[in-house]
Short mmCIF file of C-alpha atoms in Angstrom, two decimals:
data_model
loop_
_atom_site.label_atom_id
_atom_site.label_comp_id
_atom_site.label_asym_id
_atom_site.label_seq_id
_atom_site.Cartn_x
_atom_site.Cartn_y
_atom_site.Cartn_z
CA UNK J 1 8.94 1.11 36.22
CA UNK J 2 8.07 1.63 32.56
CA UNK J 3 11.56 1.12 31.13
CA UNK J 4 14.75 -0.66 31.99
CA UNK J 5 17.81 0.30 29.94
CA UNK J 6 19.65 -2.74 28.75
CA UNK J 7 22.78 -0.61 28.30
CA UNK J 8 23.12 2.26 30.78
CA UNK J 9 23.73 5.73 29.33
CA UNK J 10 26.52 7.85 30.61
CA UNK J 11 26.49 8.65 34.29
CA UNK J 12 24.72 11.81 35.37
CA UNK J 13 22.12 11.67 32.58
CA UNK J 14 19.35 9.75 34.39
CA UNK J 15 17.09 12.83 34.47
CA UNK J 16 17.83 13.96 30.91
CA UNK J 17 15.01 13.65 28.34
CA UNK J 18 15.35 10.74 25.94
CA UNK J 19 14.59 10.85 22.21
CA UNK J 20 16.16 8.35 19.82
CA UNK J 21 15.62 6.42 16.63
CA UNK J 22 16.18 2.68 16.65
CA UNK J 23 15.16 -0.63 15.20
CA UNK J 24 12.82 -3.13 16.82
CA UNK J 25 14.80 -6.31 17.46
CA UNK J 26 12.46 -8.18 19.80
CA UNK J 27 8.83 -8.21 20.91
CA UNK J 28 8.90 -9.29 24.52
CA UNK J 29 6.14 -11.55 25.84
CA UNK J 30 5.23 -9.08 28.60
CA UNK J 31 2.39 -7.36 26.76
CA UNK J 32 3.41 -4.27 24.78
CA UNK J 33 7.12 -4.34 25.65
CA UNK J 34 9.63 -4.02 22.81
CA UNK J 35 13.41 -4.18 22.65
CA UNK J 36 14.74 -1.37 20.48
CA UNK J 37 18.36 -1.21 19.32
CA UNK J 38 19.70 2.38 19.17
CA UNK J 39 23.16 3.84 18.55
CA UNK J 40 23.92 3.99 22.31
CA UNK J 41 22.56 0.54 23.11
CA UNK J 42 19.35 -1.42 23.49
CA UNK J 43 16.27 -0.03 25.21
CA UNK J 44 13.33 -1.95 26.59
CA UNK J 45 10.23 0.22 26.36
CA UNK J 46 6.48 0.00 26.29
CA UNK J 47 4.44 1.02 23.26
CA UNK J 48 2.62 4.30 23.80
CA UNK J 49 -1.18 4.27 23.63
CA UNK J 50 -1.06 6.79 20.76
CA UNK J 51 1.04 4.43 18.61
CA UNK J 52 -1.80 2.51 16.97
CA UNK J 53 0.40 1.00 14.25
CA UNK J 54 1.80 -2.21 15.70
CA UNK J 55 5.62 -2.27 15.47
CA UNK J 56 7.14 -5.26 13.73
CA UNK J 57 10.67 -6.65 13.81
CA UNK J 58 13.03 -4.49 11.79
CA UNK J 59 10.86 -1.37 11.89
CA UNK J 60 12.52 1.96 12.57
CA UNK J 61 10.77 3.55 15.54
CA UNK J 62 10.97 6.68 17.66
CA UNK J 63 11.40 6.26 21.41
CA UNK J 64 11.10 9.21 23.79
CA UNK J 65 10.46 10.05 27.41
CA UNK J 66 11.18 12.58 30.21
CA UNK J 67 14.00 10.40 31.59
CA UNK J 68 15.65 7.02 31.04
CA UNK J 69 13.18 5.36 33.41
CA UNK J 70 10.09 6.51 31.51
CA UNK J 71 10.74 5.91 27.83
CA UNK J 72 8.02 4.85 25.40
CA UNK J 73 7.85 3.69 21.81
CA UNK J 74 6.09 6.73 20.35
CA UNK J 75 5.72 5.99 16.65
CA UNK J 76 6.75 3.76 13.77
CA UNK J 77 8.88 5.89 11.45
CA UNK J 78 9.74 3.37 8.72
CA UNK J 79 8.37 -0.14 8.21
CA UNK J 80 10.67 -2.99 7.31
CA UNK J 81 7.78 -4.46 5.30
CA UNK J 82 5.45 -1.74 4.05
CA UNK J 83 3.15 -4.20 2.26
CA UNK J 84 1.21 -4.90 5.46
CA UNK J 85 0.23 -2.92 8.54
CA UNK J 86 -1.70 -3.69 11.74
CA UNK J 87 -3.74 -1.10 13.63
CA UNK J 88 -3.91 -2.57 17.12
CA UNK J 89 -5.26 -1.48 20.51
CA UNK J 90 -5.65 -3.33 23.80
CA UNK J 91 -9.28 -2.42 24.40
CA UNK J 92 -12.32 -1.37 22.43
CA UNK J 93 -11.60 0.75 19.38
CA UNK J 94 -14.11 3.37 18.23
CA UNK J 95 -13.86 5.45 15.04
CA UNK J 96 -16.12 8.48 15.41
CA UNK J 97 -16.76 11.71 13.54
CA UNK J 98 -19.21 14.22 15.08
CA UNK J 99 -20.17 15.92 11.82
CA UNK J 100 -18.97 13.87 8.88
CA UNK J 101 -18.72 10.45 7.33
CA UNK J 102 -16.30 7.55 7.57
CA UNK J 103 -14.98 6.07 4.32
CA UNK J 104 -12.95 2.88 3.99
CA UNK J 105 -11.34 2.42 0.60
CA UNK J 106 -9.25 -0.45 -0.72
CA UNK J 107 -7.90 -1.44 -4.13
CA UNK J 108 -8.24 -5.11 -3.14
CA UNK J 109 -10.48 -6.94 -0.67
CA UNK J 110 -12.00 -5.64 2.57
CA UNK J 111 -12.58 -8.31 5.19
CA UNK J 112 -14.52 -8.06 8.45
CA UNK J 113 -13.87 -10.84 10.95
CA UNK J 114 -15.10 -11.20 14.52
CA UNK J 115 -14.92 -14.03 17.03
CA UNK J 116 -18.43 -13.22 18.30
CA UNK J 117 -20.68 -10.94 16.25
CA UNK J 118 -20.78 -8.28 13.54
CA UNK J 119 -23.60 -5.75 13.90
CA UNK J 120 -24.69 -3.06 11.43
CA UNK J 121 -27.15 -0.38 12.53
CA UNK J 122 -28.25 2.41 10.20
CA UNK J 123 -31.27 4.31 8.96
CA UNK J 124 -30.54 3.02 5.45
CA UNK J 125 -28.35 0.16 4.24
CA UNK J 126 -27.29 -0.06 0.59
CA UNK J 127 -25.26 -2.82 -1.06
CA UNK J 128 -24.00 -2.69 -4.64
CA UNK J 129 -21.96 -5.57 -6.06
CA UNK J 130 -21.56 -7.54 -9.27
CA UNK J 131 -21.66 -10.83 -7.35
CA UNK J 132 -22.52 -11.67 -3.74
CA UNK J 133 -22.22 -14.93 -1.79
CA UNK J 134 -24.10 -15.45 1.48
CA UNK J 135 -23.45 -18.57 3.58
CA UNK J 136 -25.51 -18.64 6.78
CA UNK J 137 -26.50 -21.66 8.86
CA UNK J 138 -29.65 -19.96 10.19
CA UNK J 139 -31.25 -16.71 9.01
CA UNK J 140 -34.02 -14.84 10.85
CA UNK J 141 -35.59 -11.88 9.06
CA UNK J 142 -38.21 -9.54 10.54
CA UNK J 143 -39.52 -6.65 8.48
CA UNK J 144 -42.60 -4.86 7.17
CA UNK J 145 -42.12 -5.35 3.43
CA UNK J 146 -39.89 -7.22 0.98
CA UNK J 147 -39.63 -6.32 -2.71
CA UNK J 148 -37.37 -8.33 -5.00
CA UNK J 149 -36.82 -7.92 -8.73
CA UNK J 150 -34.75 -10.51 -10.60
CA UNK J 151 -34.52 -11.89 -14.11
CA UNK J 152 -34.08 -15.45 -12.83
CA UNK J 153 -34.60 -17.09 -9.43
CA UNK J 154 -33.48 -20.63 -8.63
CA UNK J 155 -34.26 -22.11 -5.20
CA UNK J 156 -33.22 -25.61 -4.09
CA UNK J 157 -34.09 -26.96 -0.66
CA UNK J 158 -35.52 -29.85 1.34
CA UNK J 159 -38.45 -28.10 3.02
CA UNK J 160 -40.48 -24.97 2.23
CA UNK J 161 -43.26 -23.73 4.51
CA UNK J 162 -45.27 -20.59 3.81
CA UNK J 163 -47.94 -19.12 6.10
CA UNK J 164 -49.87 -16.16 4.64
CA UNK J 165 -53.17 -14.39 5.17
CA UNK J 166 -53.39 -13.76 1.44
CA UNK J 167 -51.32 -15.19 -1.40
CA UNK J 168 -51.49 -13.89 -5.00
CA UNK J 169 -49.59 -15.55 -7.86
CA UNK J 170 -49.64 -14.08 -11.37
CA UNK J 171 -47.64 -15.57 -14.25
CA UNK J 172 -47.90 -16.18 -17.99
CA UNK J 173 -46.92 -19.86 -17.70
CA UNK J 174 -46.80 -22.04 -14.59
CA UNK J 175 -45.60 -25.63 -14.34
CA UNK J 176 -45.63 -27.76 -11.20
CA UNK J 177 -44.72 -31.43 -10.87
CA UNK J 178 -45.20 -33.54 -7.74
CA UNK J 179 -43.85 -37.09 -7.66
CA UNK J 180 -46.01 -38.40 -4.84
CA UNK J 181 -49.07 -36.83 -3.19
CA UNK J 182 -50.49 -33.35 -3.59
CA UNK J 183 -53.37 -32.32 -1.35
CA UNK J 184 -55.48 -29.17 -1.23
CA UNK J 185 -57.77 -28.33 1.68
CA UNK J 186 -59.87 -25.19 1.30
CA UNK J 187 -63.29 -23.70 1.99
CA UNK J 188 -64.12 -23.08 -1.68
CA UNK J 189 -62.28 -24.27 -4.76
CA UNK J 190 -62.78 -22.48 -8.09
CA UNK J 191 -60.93 -23.44 -11.26
CA UNK J 192 -61.65 -21.68 -14.56
CA UNK J 193 -59.96 -22.26 -17.92
CA UNK J 194 -60.50 -20.17 -21.06
CA UNK J 195 -59.88 -23.01 -23.55
CA UNK J 196 -59.44 -26.46 -22.04
CA UNK J 197 -59.67 -28.03 -18.59
CA UNK J 198 -58.40 -31.63 -18.38
CA UNK J 199 -58.21 -34.09 -15.50
CA UNK J 200 -56.72 -37.49 -16.27
CA UNK J 201 -55.72 -40.38 -14.02
CA UNK J 202 -55.73 -44.16 -13.88
CA UNK J 203 -58.62 -43.88 -11.44
CA UNK J 204 -60.71 -40.75 -10.95
CA UNK J 205 -63.19 -40.31 -8.10
CA UNK J 206 -65.55 -37.36 -7.91
CA UNK J 207 -67.87 -37.22 -4.90
CA UNK J 208 -70.04 -34.69 -3.15
CA UNK J 209 -72.24 -34.72 -0.05
CA UNK J 210 -75.14 -32.87 -1.69
CA UNK J 211 -75.07 -32.23 -5.44
CA UNK J 212 -72.84 -33.09 -8.38
CA UNK J 213 -73.70 -30.97 -11.41
CA UNK J 214 -72.40 -31.39 -14.92
CA UNK J 215 -73.59 -28.74 -17.39
CA UNK J 216 -72.50 -28.32 -21.01
CA UNK J 217 -73.87 -28.14 -24.54
CA UNK J 218 -72.50 -31.63 -25.13
CA UNK J 219 -71.60 -34.31 -22.63
CA UNK J 220 -69.69 -37.39 -23.84
CA UNK J 221 -69.28 -40.35 -21.51
CA UNK J 222 -67.57 -43.63 -22.29
#
């Protein structure tokens, strides 16, 4: 039975249609059951599936049904607190438009929260913001190309590993400082400086298995 009248209407009206306005006075623990106080008494009724706005205590609601045994909370007419609203369904909720777009607008913040996952699938994804914060424990990215343009980039981390078939770096000025050991292993090493090339250390060792060649107009040693 969908409804049990807490105060029985007049005798002989069990089969009469019911339509009343009342206030929500209690949200019963049995799922979507609500206790609604009307002029002729209190009614216990279940929220209709079409009533997506969750009724709150003190809200003025419309209850209706074909008889007193099948009465449902149809709609929220007036909210006691109109500063907040909850769209709520029992199962999966899908917003769909066959030939149009879906726009969500807010004068304040928009927050997406899920206990499991948030997925976005689209042919094109665009994000425009003055400031963005991204906090992720682990990020996996798979794509064909990445192009980034920024006036300043600052990266701080404990470990950086890069594996590339080809790496090209072009800059006007480059500075790199290593506190401990820096090693380079390559097939061929070619350094060329337009003005000055300088190697300085407390101890310098230059070895080769075949030939060491030093060629210049002047060679100063010592």
